[in-house]
CSV table of C-alpha atoms in Angstrom, one decimal:
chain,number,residue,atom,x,y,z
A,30,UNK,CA,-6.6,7.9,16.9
A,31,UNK,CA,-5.7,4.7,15.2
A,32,UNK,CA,-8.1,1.9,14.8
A,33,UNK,CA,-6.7,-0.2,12.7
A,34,UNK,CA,-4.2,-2.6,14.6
A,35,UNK,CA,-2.3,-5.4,12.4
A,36,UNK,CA,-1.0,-7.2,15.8
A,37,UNK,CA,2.3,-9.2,16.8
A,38,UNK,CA,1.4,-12.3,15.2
A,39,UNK,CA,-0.3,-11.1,12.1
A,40,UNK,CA,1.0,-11.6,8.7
A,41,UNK,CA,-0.4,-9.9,5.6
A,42,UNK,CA,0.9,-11.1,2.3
A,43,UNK,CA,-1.2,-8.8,-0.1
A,44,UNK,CA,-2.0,-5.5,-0.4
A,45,UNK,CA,-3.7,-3.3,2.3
A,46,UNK,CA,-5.4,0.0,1.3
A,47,UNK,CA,-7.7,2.6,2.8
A,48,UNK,CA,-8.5,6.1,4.4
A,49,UNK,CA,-7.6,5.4,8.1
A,50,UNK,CA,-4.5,5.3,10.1
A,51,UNK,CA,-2.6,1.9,10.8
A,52,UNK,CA,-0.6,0.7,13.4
A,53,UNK,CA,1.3,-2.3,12.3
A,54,UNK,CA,3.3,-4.7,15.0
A,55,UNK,CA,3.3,-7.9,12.9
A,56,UNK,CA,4.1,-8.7,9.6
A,57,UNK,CA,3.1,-7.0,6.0
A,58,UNK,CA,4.0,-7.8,2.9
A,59,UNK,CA,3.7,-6.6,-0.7
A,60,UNK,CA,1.9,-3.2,-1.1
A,61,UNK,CA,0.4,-0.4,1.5
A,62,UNK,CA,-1.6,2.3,0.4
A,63,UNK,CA,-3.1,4.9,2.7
A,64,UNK,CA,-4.0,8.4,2.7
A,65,UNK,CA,-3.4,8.8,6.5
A,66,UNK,CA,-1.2,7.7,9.1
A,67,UNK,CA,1.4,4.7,9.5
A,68,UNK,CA,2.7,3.7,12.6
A,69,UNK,CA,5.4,1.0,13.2
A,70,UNK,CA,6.4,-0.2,16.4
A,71,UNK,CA,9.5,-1.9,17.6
A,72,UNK,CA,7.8,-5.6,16.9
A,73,UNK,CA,6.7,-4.4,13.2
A,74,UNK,CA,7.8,-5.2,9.9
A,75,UNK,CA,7.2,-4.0,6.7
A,76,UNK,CA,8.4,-5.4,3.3
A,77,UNK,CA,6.3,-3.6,0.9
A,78,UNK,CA,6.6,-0.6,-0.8
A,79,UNK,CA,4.2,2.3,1.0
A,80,UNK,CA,1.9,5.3,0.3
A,81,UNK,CA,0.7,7.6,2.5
A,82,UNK,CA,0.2,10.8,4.6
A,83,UNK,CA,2.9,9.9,7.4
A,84,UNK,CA,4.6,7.4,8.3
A,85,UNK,CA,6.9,7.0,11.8
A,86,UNK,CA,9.1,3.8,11.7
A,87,UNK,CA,10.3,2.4,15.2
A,88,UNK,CA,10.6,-1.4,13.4
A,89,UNK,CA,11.9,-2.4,10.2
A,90,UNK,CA,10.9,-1.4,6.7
A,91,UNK,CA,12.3,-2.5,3.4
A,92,UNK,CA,10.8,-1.4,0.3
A,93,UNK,CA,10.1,2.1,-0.9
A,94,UNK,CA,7.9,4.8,0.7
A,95,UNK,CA,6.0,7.9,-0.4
A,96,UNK,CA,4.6,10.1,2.2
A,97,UNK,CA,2.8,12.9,1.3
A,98,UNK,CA,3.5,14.9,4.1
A,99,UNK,CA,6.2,13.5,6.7
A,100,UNK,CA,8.8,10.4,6.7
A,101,UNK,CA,9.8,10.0,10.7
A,102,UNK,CA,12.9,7.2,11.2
A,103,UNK,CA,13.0,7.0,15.0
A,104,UNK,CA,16.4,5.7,17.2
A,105,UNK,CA,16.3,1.4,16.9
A,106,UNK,CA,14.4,1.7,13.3
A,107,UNK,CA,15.8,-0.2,10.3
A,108,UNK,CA,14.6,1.0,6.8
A,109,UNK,CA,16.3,-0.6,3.5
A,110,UNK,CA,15.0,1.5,0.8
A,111,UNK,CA,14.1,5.0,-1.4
A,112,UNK,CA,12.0,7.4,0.7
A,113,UNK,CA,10.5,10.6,-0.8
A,114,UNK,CA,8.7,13.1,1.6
A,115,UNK,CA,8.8,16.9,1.8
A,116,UNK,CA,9.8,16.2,5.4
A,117,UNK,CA,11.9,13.2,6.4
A,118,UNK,CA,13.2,12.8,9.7
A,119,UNK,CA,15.9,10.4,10.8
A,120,UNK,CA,16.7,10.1,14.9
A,121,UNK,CA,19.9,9.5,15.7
A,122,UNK,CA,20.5,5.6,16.3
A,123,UNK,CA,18.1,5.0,13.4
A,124,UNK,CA,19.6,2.7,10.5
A,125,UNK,CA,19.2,3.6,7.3
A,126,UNK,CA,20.1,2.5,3.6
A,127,UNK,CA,18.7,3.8,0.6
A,128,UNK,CA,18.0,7.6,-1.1
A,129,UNK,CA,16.1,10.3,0.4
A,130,UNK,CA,14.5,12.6,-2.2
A,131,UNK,CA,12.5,15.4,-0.5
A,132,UNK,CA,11.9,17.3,-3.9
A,133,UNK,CA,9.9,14.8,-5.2
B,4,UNK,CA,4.5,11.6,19.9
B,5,UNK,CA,2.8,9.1,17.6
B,6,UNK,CA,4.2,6.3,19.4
B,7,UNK,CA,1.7,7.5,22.7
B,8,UNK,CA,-0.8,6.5,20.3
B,9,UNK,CA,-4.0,4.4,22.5
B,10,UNK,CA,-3.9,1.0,21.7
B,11,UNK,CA,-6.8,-0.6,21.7
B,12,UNK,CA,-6.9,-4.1,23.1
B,13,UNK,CA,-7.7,-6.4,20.3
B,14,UNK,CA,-5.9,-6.5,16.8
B,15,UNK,CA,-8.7,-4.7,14.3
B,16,UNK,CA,-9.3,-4.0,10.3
B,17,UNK,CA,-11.1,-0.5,10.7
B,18,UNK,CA,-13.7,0.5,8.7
B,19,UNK,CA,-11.9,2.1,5.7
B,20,UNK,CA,-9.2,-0.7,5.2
B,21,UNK,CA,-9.0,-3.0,2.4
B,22,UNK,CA,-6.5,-6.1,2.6
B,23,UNK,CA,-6.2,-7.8,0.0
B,24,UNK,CA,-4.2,-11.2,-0.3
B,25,UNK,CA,-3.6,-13.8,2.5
B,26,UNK,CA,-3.6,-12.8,6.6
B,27,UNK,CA,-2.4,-15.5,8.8
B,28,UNK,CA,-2.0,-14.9,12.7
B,29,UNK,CA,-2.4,-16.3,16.3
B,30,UNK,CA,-4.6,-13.7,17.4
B,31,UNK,CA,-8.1,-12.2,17.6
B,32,UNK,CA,-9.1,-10.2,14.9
B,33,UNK,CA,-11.9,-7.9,14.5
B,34,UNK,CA,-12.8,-7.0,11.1
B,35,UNK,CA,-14.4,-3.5,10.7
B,36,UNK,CA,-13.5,-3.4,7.1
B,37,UNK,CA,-12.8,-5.6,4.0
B,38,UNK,CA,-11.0,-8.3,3.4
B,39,UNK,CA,-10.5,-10.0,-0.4
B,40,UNK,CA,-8.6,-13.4,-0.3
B,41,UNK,CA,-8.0,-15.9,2.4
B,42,UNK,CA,-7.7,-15.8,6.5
B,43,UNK,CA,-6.0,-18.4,9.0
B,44,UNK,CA,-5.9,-17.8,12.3
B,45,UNK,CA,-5.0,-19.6,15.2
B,46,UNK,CA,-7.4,-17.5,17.5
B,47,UNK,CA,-10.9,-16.3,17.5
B,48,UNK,CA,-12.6,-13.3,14.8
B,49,UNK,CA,-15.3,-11.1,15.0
B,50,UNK,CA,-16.9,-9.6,11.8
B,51,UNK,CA,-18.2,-6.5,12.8
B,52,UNK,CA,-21.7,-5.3,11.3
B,53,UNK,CA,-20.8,-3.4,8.1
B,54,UNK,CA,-17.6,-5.9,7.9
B,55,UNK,CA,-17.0,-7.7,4.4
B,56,UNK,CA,-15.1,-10.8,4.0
B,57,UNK,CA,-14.7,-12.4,0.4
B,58,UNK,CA,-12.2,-15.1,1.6
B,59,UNK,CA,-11.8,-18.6,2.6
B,60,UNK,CA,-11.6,-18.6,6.5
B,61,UNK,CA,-9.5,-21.1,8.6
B,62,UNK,CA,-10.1,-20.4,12.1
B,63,UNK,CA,-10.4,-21.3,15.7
B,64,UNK,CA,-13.9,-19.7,16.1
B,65,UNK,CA,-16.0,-17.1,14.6
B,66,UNK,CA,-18.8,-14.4,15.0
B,67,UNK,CA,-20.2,-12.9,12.8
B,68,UNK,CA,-22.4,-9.6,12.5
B,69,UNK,CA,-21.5,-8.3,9.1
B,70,UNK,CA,-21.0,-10.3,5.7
B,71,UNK,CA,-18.9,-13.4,4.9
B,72,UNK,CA,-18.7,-14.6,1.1
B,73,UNK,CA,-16.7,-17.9,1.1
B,74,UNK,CA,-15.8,-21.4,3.0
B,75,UNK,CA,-15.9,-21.5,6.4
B,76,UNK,CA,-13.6,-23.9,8.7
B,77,UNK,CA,-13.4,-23.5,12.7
B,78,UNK,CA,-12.2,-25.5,15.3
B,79,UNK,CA,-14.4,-25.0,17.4
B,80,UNK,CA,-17.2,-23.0,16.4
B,81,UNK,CA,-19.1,-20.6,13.9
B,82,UNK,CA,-21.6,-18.1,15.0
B,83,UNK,CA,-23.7,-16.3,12.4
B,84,UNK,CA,-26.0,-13.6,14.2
B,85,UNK,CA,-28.4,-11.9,13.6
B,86,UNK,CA,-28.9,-9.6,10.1
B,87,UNK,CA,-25.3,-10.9,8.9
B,88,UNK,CA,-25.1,-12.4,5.7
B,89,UNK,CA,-23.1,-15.5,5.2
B,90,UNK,CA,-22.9,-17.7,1.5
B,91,UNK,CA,-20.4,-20.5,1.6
B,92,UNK,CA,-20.0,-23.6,3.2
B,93,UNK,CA,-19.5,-23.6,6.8
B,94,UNK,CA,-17.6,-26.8,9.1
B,95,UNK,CA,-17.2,-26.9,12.3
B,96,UNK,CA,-17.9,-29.0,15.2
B,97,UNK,CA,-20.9,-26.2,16.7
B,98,UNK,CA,-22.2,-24.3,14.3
B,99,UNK,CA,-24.8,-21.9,15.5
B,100,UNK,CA,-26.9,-19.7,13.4
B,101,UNK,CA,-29.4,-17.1,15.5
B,102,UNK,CA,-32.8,-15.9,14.2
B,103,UNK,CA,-32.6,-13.1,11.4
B,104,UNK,CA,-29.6,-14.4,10.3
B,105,UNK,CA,-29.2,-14.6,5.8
B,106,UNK,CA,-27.2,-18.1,5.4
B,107,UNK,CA,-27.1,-19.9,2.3
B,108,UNK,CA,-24.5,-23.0,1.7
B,109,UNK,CA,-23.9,-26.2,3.0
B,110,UNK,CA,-23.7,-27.0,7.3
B,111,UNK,CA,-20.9,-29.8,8.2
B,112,UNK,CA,-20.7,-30.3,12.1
B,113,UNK,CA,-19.1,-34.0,11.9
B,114,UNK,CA,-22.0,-35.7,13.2
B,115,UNK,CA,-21.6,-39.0,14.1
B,116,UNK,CA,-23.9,-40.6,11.5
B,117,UNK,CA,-26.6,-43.6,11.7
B,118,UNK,CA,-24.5,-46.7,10.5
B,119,UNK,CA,-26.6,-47.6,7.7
B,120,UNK,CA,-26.2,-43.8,6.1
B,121,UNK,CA,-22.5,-43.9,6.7
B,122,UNK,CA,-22.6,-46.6,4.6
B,123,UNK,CA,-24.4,-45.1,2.2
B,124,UNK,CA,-22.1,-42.6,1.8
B,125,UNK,CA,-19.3,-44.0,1.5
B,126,UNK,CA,-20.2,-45.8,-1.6
């Protein structure tokens, strides 16, 4: 269950860490670092390069992302950027520009 | 699916997030966590008990339980309850502190002052 809820009109212009999962529908931007779960919905954007567990991207993402353990693009997303997961799933409908490494 | 996720109603800092840098927003916000740097929002935020701010704070209004380090500015009002800890200088047109409540800085509520000390001041 996620409790931590950036909303529609928040911005973050810094750098967000921590041990809990995130739902973002506003604005961050600069640097994410979490060892759990990332959720972005249709309204959120991300320009920062990320860290995590998992991450599942319905909004917009530029900037680079390590997952531990799963990448998700879903249908409407748009990511600009270098992903590296053991798992990276991209929906059909998802836009996507950058390198996948799933070695890493 | 992750996007079935409950949402819960207001926008919140949990309690293991750091942000650190500047958050600006029309919302409420409750803070669970910590936050390093500065706040403006156009909307009203809670600081939950074991909630940490180390920032300058712009805001509509204000509660809180937890800890603020830094300057306090609200619109309309700033609440500091009981066992938070607040240091900093607080401004606001109602500014209410409750019994039990650790405050140390300066109070500014624009009262309308006695003629003769206005004048004072302003020298």
């Amino acid at each position: 269950m996620a409790n931590t809820v950036i909303g529609s009109t928040i911005v973050i212009d810094g750098e967000i860490t921590g041990d809990e999962d995130l739902v973002v529908q506003g604005t961050v931007k600069g640097r994410v670092s979490l060892r759990e779960n990332i959720l972005v919905e249709e309204s959120g954007v991300l320009e920062a390069n990320v860290e995590t567990a998992t991450i599942t991207i319905h909004g917009t993402v530029t900037g680079d992302i390590q997952a531990s353990e799963r990448a998700e693009l879903k249908s409407n997303c748009r990511v600009v950027g270098d992903i590296r997961a053991p798992r990276i799933l991209i929906a059909d409908g998802a836009s996507f520009k950058g390198n996948v490494d799933m070695d890493g | 699916m992750a996007s079935t996720a409950p949402r819960p109603p207001a926008c919140v800092l949990g309690q293991q997030i750091t942000v650190r840098g500047t958050l600006t927003g029309e919302e409420d916000l409750v803070v669970e966590g910590r936050i390093e740097g500065s706040v403006a929002l156009a909307g009203h935020l809670i600081v939950a008990t074991g909630g940490v701010l180390e920032a300058d704070l712009d805001v509509e209004s204000i509660e809180v339980h937890g800890e603020v380090r830094g300057d306090i500015v609200a619109s309309q009002s700033i609440t500091i309850d009981k066992g938070a800890h607040v240091s900093g200088n607080v401004r606001a047109p109602r500014v209410i502190i409750h019994d039990g409540a650790h405050f140390q800085g300066a109070v500014e509520m624009d009262v309308d002052l006695p003629e003769d000390l206005a004048r004072g001041l302003k020298r």
